[in-house]
PDB file of C-alpha atoms in Angstrom:
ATOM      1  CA  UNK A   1      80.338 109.348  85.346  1.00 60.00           C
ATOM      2  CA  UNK A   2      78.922 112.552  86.777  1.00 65.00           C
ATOM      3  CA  UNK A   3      75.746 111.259  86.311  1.00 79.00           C
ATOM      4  CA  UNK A   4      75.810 107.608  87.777  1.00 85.00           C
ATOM      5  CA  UNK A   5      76.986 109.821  90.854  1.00 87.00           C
ATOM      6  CA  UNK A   6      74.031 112.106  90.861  1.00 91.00           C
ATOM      7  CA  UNK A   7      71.715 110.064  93.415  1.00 92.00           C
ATOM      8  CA  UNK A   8      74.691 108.564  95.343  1.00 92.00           C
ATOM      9  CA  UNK A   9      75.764 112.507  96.065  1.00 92.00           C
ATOM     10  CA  UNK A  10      71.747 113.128  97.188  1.00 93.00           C
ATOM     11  CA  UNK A  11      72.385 110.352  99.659  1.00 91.00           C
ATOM     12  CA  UNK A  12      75.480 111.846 100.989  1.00 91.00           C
ATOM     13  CA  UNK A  13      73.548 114.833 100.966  1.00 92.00           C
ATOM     14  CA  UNK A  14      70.782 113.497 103.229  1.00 92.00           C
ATOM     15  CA  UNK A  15      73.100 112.077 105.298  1.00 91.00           C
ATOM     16  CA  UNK A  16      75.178 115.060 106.132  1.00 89.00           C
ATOM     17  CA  UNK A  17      71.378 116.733 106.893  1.00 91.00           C
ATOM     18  CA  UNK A  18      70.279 113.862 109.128  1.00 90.00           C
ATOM     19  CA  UNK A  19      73.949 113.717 110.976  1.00 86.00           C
ATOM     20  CA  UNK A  20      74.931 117.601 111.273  1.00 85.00           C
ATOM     21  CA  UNK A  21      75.710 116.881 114.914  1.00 87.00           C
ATOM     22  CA  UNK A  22      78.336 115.050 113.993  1.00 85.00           C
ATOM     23  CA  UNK A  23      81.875 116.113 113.889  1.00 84.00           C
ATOM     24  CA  UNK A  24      82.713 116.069 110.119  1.00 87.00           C
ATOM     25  CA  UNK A  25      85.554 118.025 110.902  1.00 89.00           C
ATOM     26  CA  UNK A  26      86.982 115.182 111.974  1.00 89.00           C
ATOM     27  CA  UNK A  27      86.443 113.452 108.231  1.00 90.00           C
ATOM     28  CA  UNK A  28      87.850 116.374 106.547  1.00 92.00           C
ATOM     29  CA  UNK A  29      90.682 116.220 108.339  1.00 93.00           C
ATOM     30  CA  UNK A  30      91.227 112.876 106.732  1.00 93.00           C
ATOM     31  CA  UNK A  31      91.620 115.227 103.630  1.00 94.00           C
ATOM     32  CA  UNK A  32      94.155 117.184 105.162  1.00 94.00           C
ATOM     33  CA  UNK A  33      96.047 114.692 106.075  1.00 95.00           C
ATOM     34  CA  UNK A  34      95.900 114.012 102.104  1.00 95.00           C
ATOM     35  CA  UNK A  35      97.244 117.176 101.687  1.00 96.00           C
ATOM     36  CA  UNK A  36      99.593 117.305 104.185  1.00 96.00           C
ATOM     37  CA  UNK A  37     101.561 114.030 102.695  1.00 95.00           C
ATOM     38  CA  UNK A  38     101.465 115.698  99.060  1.00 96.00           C
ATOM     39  CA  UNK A  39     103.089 119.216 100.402  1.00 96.00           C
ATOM     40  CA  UNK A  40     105.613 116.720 102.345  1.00 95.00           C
ATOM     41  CA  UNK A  41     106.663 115.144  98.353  1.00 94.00           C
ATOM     42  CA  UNK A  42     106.578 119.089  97.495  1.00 95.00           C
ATOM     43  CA  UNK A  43     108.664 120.380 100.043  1.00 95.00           C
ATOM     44  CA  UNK A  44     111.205 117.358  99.222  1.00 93.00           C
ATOM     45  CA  UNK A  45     110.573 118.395  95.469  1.00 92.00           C
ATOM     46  CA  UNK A  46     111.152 121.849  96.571  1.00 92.00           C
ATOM     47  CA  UNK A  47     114.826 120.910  98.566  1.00 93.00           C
ATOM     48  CA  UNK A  48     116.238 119.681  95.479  1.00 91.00           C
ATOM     49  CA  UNK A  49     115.509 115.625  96.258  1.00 91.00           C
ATOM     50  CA  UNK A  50     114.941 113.575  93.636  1.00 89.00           C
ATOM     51  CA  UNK A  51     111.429 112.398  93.029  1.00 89.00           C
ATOM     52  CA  UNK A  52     110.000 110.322  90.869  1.00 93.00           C
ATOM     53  CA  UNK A  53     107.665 112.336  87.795  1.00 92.00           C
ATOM     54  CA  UNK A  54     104.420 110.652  89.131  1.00 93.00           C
ATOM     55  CA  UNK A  55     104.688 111.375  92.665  1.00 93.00           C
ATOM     56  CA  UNK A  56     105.818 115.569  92.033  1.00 94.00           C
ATOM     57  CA  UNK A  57     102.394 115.485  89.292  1.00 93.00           C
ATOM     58  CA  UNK A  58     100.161 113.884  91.722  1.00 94.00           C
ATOM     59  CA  UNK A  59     100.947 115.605  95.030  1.00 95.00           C
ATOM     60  CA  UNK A  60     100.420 119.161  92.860  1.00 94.00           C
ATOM     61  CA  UNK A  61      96.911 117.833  91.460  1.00 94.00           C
ATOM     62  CA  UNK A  62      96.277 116.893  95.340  1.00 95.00           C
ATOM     63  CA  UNK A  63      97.037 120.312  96.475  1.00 96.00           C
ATOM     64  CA  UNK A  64      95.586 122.321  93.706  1.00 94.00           C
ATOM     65  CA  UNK A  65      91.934 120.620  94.373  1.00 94.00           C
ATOM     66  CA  UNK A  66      92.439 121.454  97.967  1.00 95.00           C
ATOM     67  CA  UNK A  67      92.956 125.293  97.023  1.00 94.00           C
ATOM     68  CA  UNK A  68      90.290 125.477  94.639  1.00 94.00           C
ATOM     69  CA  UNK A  69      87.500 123.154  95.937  1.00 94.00           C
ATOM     70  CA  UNK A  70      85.630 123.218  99.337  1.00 94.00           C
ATOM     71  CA  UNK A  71      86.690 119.892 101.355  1.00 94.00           C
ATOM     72  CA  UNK A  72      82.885 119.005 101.972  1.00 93.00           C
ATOM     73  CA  UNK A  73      82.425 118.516  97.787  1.00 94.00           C
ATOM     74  CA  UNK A  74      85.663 116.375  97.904  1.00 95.00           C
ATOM     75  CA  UNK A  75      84.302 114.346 100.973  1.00 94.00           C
ATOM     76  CA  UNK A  76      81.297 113.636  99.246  1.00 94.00           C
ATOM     77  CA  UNK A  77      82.432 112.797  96.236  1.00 94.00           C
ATOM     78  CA  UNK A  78      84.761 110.055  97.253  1.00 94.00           C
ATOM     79  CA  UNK A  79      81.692 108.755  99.681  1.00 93.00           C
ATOM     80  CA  UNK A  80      79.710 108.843  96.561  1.00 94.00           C
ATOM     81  CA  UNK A  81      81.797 107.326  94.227  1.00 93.00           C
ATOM     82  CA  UNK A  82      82.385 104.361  97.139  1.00 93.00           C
ATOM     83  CA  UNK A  83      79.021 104.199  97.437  1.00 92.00           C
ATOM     84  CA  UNK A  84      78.336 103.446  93.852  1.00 92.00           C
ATOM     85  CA  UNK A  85      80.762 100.835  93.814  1.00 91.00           C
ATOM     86  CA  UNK A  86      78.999  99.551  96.342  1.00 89.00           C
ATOM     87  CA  UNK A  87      75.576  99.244  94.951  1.00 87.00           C
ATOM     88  CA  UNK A  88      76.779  97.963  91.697  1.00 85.00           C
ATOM     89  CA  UNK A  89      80.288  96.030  91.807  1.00 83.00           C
ATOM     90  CA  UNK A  90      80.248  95.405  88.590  1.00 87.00           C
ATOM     91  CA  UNK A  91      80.629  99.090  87.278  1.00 87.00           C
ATOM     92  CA  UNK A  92      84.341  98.589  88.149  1.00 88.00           C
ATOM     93  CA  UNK A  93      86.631  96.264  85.873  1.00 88.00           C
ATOM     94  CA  UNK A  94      89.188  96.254  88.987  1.00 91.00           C
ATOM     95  CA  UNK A  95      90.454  98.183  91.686  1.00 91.00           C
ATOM     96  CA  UNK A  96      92.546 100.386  89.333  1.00 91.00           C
ATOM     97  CA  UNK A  97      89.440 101.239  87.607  1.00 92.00           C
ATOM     98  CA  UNK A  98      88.157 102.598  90.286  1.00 92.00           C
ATOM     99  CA  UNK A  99      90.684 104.165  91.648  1.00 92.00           C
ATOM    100  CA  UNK A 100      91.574 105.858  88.279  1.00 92.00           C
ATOM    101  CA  UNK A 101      87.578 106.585  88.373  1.00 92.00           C
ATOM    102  CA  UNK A 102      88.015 108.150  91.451  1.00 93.00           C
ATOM    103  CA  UNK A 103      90.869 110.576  90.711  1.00 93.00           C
ATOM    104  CA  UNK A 104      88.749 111.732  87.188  1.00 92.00           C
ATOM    105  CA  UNK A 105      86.043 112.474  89.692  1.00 92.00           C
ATOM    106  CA  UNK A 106      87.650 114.901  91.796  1.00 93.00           C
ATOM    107  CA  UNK A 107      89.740 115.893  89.008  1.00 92.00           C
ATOM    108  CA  UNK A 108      86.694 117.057  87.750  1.00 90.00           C
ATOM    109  CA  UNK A 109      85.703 118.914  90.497  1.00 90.00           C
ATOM    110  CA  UNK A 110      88.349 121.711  89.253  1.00 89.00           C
ATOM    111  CA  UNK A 111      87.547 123.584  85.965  1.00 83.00           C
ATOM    112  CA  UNK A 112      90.658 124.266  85.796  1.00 82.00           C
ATOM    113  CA  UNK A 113      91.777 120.885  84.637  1.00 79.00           C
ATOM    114  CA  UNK A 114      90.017 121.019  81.102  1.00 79.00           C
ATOM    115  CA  UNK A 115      90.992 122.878  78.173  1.00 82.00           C
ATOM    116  CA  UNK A 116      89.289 124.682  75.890  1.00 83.00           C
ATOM    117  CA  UNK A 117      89.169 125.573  72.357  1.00 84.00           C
ATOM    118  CA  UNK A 118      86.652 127.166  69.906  1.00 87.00           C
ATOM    119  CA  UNK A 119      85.754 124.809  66.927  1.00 88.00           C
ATOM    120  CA  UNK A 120      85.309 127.160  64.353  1.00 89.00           C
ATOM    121  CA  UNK A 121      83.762 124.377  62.048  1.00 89.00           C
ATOM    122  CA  UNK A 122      80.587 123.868  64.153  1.00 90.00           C
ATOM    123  CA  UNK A 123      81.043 127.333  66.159  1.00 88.00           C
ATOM    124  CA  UNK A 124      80.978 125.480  69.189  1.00 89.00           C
ATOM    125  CA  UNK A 125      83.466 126.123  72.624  1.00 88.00           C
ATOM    126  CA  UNK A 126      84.459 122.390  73.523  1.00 85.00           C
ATOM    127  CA  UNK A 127      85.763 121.479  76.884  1.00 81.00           C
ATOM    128  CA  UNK A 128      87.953 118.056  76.947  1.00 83.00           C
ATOM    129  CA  UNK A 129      89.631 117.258  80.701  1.00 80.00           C
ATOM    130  CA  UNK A 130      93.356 116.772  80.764  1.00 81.00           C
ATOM    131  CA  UNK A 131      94.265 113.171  81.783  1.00 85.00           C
ATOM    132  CA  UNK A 132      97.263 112.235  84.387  1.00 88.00           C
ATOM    133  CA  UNK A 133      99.441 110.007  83.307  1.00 90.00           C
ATOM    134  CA  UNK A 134      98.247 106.499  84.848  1.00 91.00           C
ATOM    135  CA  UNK A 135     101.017 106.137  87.356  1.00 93.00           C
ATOM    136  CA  UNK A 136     100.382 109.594  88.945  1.00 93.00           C
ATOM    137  CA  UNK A 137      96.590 108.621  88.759  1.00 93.00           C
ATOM    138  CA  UNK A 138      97.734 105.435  90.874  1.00 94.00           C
ATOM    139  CA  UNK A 139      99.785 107.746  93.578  1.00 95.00           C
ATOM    140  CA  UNK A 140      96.851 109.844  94.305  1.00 95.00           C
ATOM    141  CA  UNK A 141      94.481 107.296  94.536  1.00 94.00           C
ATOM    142  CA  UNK A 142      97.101 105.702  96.953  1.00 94.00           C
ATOM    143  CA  UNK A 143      96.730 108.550  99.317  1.00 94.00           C
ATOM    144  CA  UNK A 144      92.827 109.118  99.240  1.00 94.00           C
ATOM    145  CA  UNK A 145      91.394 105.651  99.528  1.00 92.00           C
ATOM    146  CA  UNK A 146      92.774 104.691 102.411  1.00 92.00           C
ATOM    147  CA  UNK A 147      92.276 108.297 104.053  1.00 93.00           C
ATOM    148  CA  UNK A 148      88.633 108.370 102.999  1.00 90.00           C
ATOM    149  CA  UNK A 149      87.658 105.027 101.683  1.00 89.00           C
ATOM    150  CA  UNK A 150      86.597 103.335 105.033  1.00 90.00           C
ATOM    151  CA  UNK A 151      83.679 106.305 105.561  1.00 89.00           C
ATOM    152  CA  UNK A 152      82.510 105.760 102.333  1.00 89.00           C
ATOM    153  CA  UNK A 153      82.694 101.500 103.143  1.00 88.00           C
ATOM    154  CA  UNK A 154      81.083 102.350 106.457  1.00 90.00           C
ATOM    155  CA  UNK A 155      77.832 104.877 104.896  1.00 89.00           C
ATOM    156  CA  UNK A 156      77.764 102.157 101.861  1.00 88.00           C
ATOM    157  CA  UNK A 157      77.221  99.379 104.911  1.00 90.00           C
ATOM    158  CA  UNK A 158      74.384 101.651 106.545  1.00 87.00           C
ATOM    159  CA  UNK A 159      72.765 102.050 103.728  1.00 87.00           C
ATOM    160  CA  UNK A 160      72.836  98.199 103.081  1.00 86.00           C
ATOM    161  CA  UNK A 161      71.254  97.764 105.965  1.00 87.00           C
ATOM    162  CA  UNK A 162      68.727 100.540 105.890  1.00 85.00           C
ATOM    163  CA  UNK A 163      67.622  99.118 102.374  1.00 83.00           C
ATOM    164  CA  UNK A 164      67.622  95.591 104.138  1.00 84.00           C
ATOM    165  CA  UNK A 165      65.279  96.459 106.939  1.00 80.00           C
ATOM    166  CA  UNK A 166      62.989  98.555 104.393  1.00 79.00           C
ATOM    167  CA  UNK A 167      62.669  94.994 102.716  1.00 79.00           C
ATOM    168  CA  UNK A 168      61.749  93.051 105.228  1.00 77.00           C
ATOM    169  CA  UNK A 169      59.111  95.249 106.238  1.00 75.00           C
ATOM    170  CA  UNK A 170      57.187  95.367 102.656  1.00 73.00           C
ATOM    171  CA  UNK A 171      57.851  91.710 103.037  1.00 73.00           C
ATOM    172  CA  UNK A 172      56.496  91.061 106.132  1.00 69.00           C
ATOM    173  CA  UNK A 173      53.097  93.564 104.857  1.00 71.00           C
ATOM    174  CA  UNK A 174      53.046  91.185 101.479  1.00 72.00           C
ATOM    175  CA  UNK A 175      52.483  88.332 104.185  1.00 72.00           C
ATOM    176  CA  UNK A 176      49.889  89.486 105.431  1.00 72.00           C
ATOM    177  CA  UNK A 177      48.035  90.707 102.731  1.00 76.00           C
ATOM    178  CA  UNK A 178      48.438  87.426 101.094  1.00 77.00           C
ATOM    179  CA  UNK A 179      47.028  85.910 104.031  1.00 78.00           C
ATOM    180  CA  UNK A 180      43.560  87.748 103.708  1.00 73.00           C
ATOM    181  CA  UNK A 181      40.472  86.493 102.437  1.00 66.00           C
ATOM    182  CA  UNK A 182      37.410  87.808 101.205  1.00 63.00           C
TER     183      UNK A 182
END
């Protein structure tokens, strides 16, 4: 998946360049507010309330990644991964494929999240990445589409319409060239 992302992440990339006047503080605090509902189910976690399996395992993922990886990489990543749904709907069986999608990616992001073992049959080191249970998969996708979806919706639509424009331009040069004579 990693790879499909590759030249949806050099797109957030340029954009970030061509907008660094812009207040992405104000994006990454969409993150925080992430992580400020997941140390909320800790804290309650924490006071001896009852709550539920999924919720305690996804608010931990949630603030692990935000100890361990920079908020700009998990920024971009979601844009990314929005914007790849974007260009090709189809990647995506349903919504809960990409939102499980969406947690492996930023899952990911950690190193800390895979195991690894020696194989001493083909003396290889192998690295396989721990899954979440589905349900905790679902709660943290919960919290970070809405908080971070819409940029990603909103870049996807510029870029639409940048590709649009780009198109009607070679169109309108085919036009003319095919008006031409000799």
């Amino acid at each position: 998946m990693l790879s499909h992302l590759k030249p949806h992440l050099k797109t957030v990339t340029r954009i970030r360049k061509r907008n660094a006047h812009l207040d992405w503080g104000a994006i990454h605090a969409r993150w925080g507010a992430v992580v400020s509902a997941a140390k909320d189910h800790m804290a309650d976690v924490q006071s001896g309330k009852a709550v539920r399996r999924r919720i305690r395992q996804g608010a931990e993922a949630i603030i692990r990644l935000d100890e361990r990886v920079e908020v700009s990489k998990i920024v971009d990543h979601v844009i990314a991964i929005v914007l790849l749904q974007d260009s090709d709907p189809r990647r995506f069986r349903s919504d809960a494929a990409f939102n499980a999608q969406l947690v492996r990616v930023l899952r990911k992001l950690d190193r800390d999240n895979a195991a690894a073992w020696f194989n001493h049959g083909d003396g290889k080191a192998h690295r396989a990445y721990v899954e979440l249970s589905p349900s905790a998969s679902r709660f943290i996708s919960s919290l970070i589409a809405p908080a971070l979806g819409p940029v990603g919706l909103h870049i996807a639509h510029l870029e639409r319409a940048k590709s649009e424009n780009e198109r009607k331009s070679k169109d309108a040069a085919w036009a003319v060239i095919e008006q031409m004579s000799v």
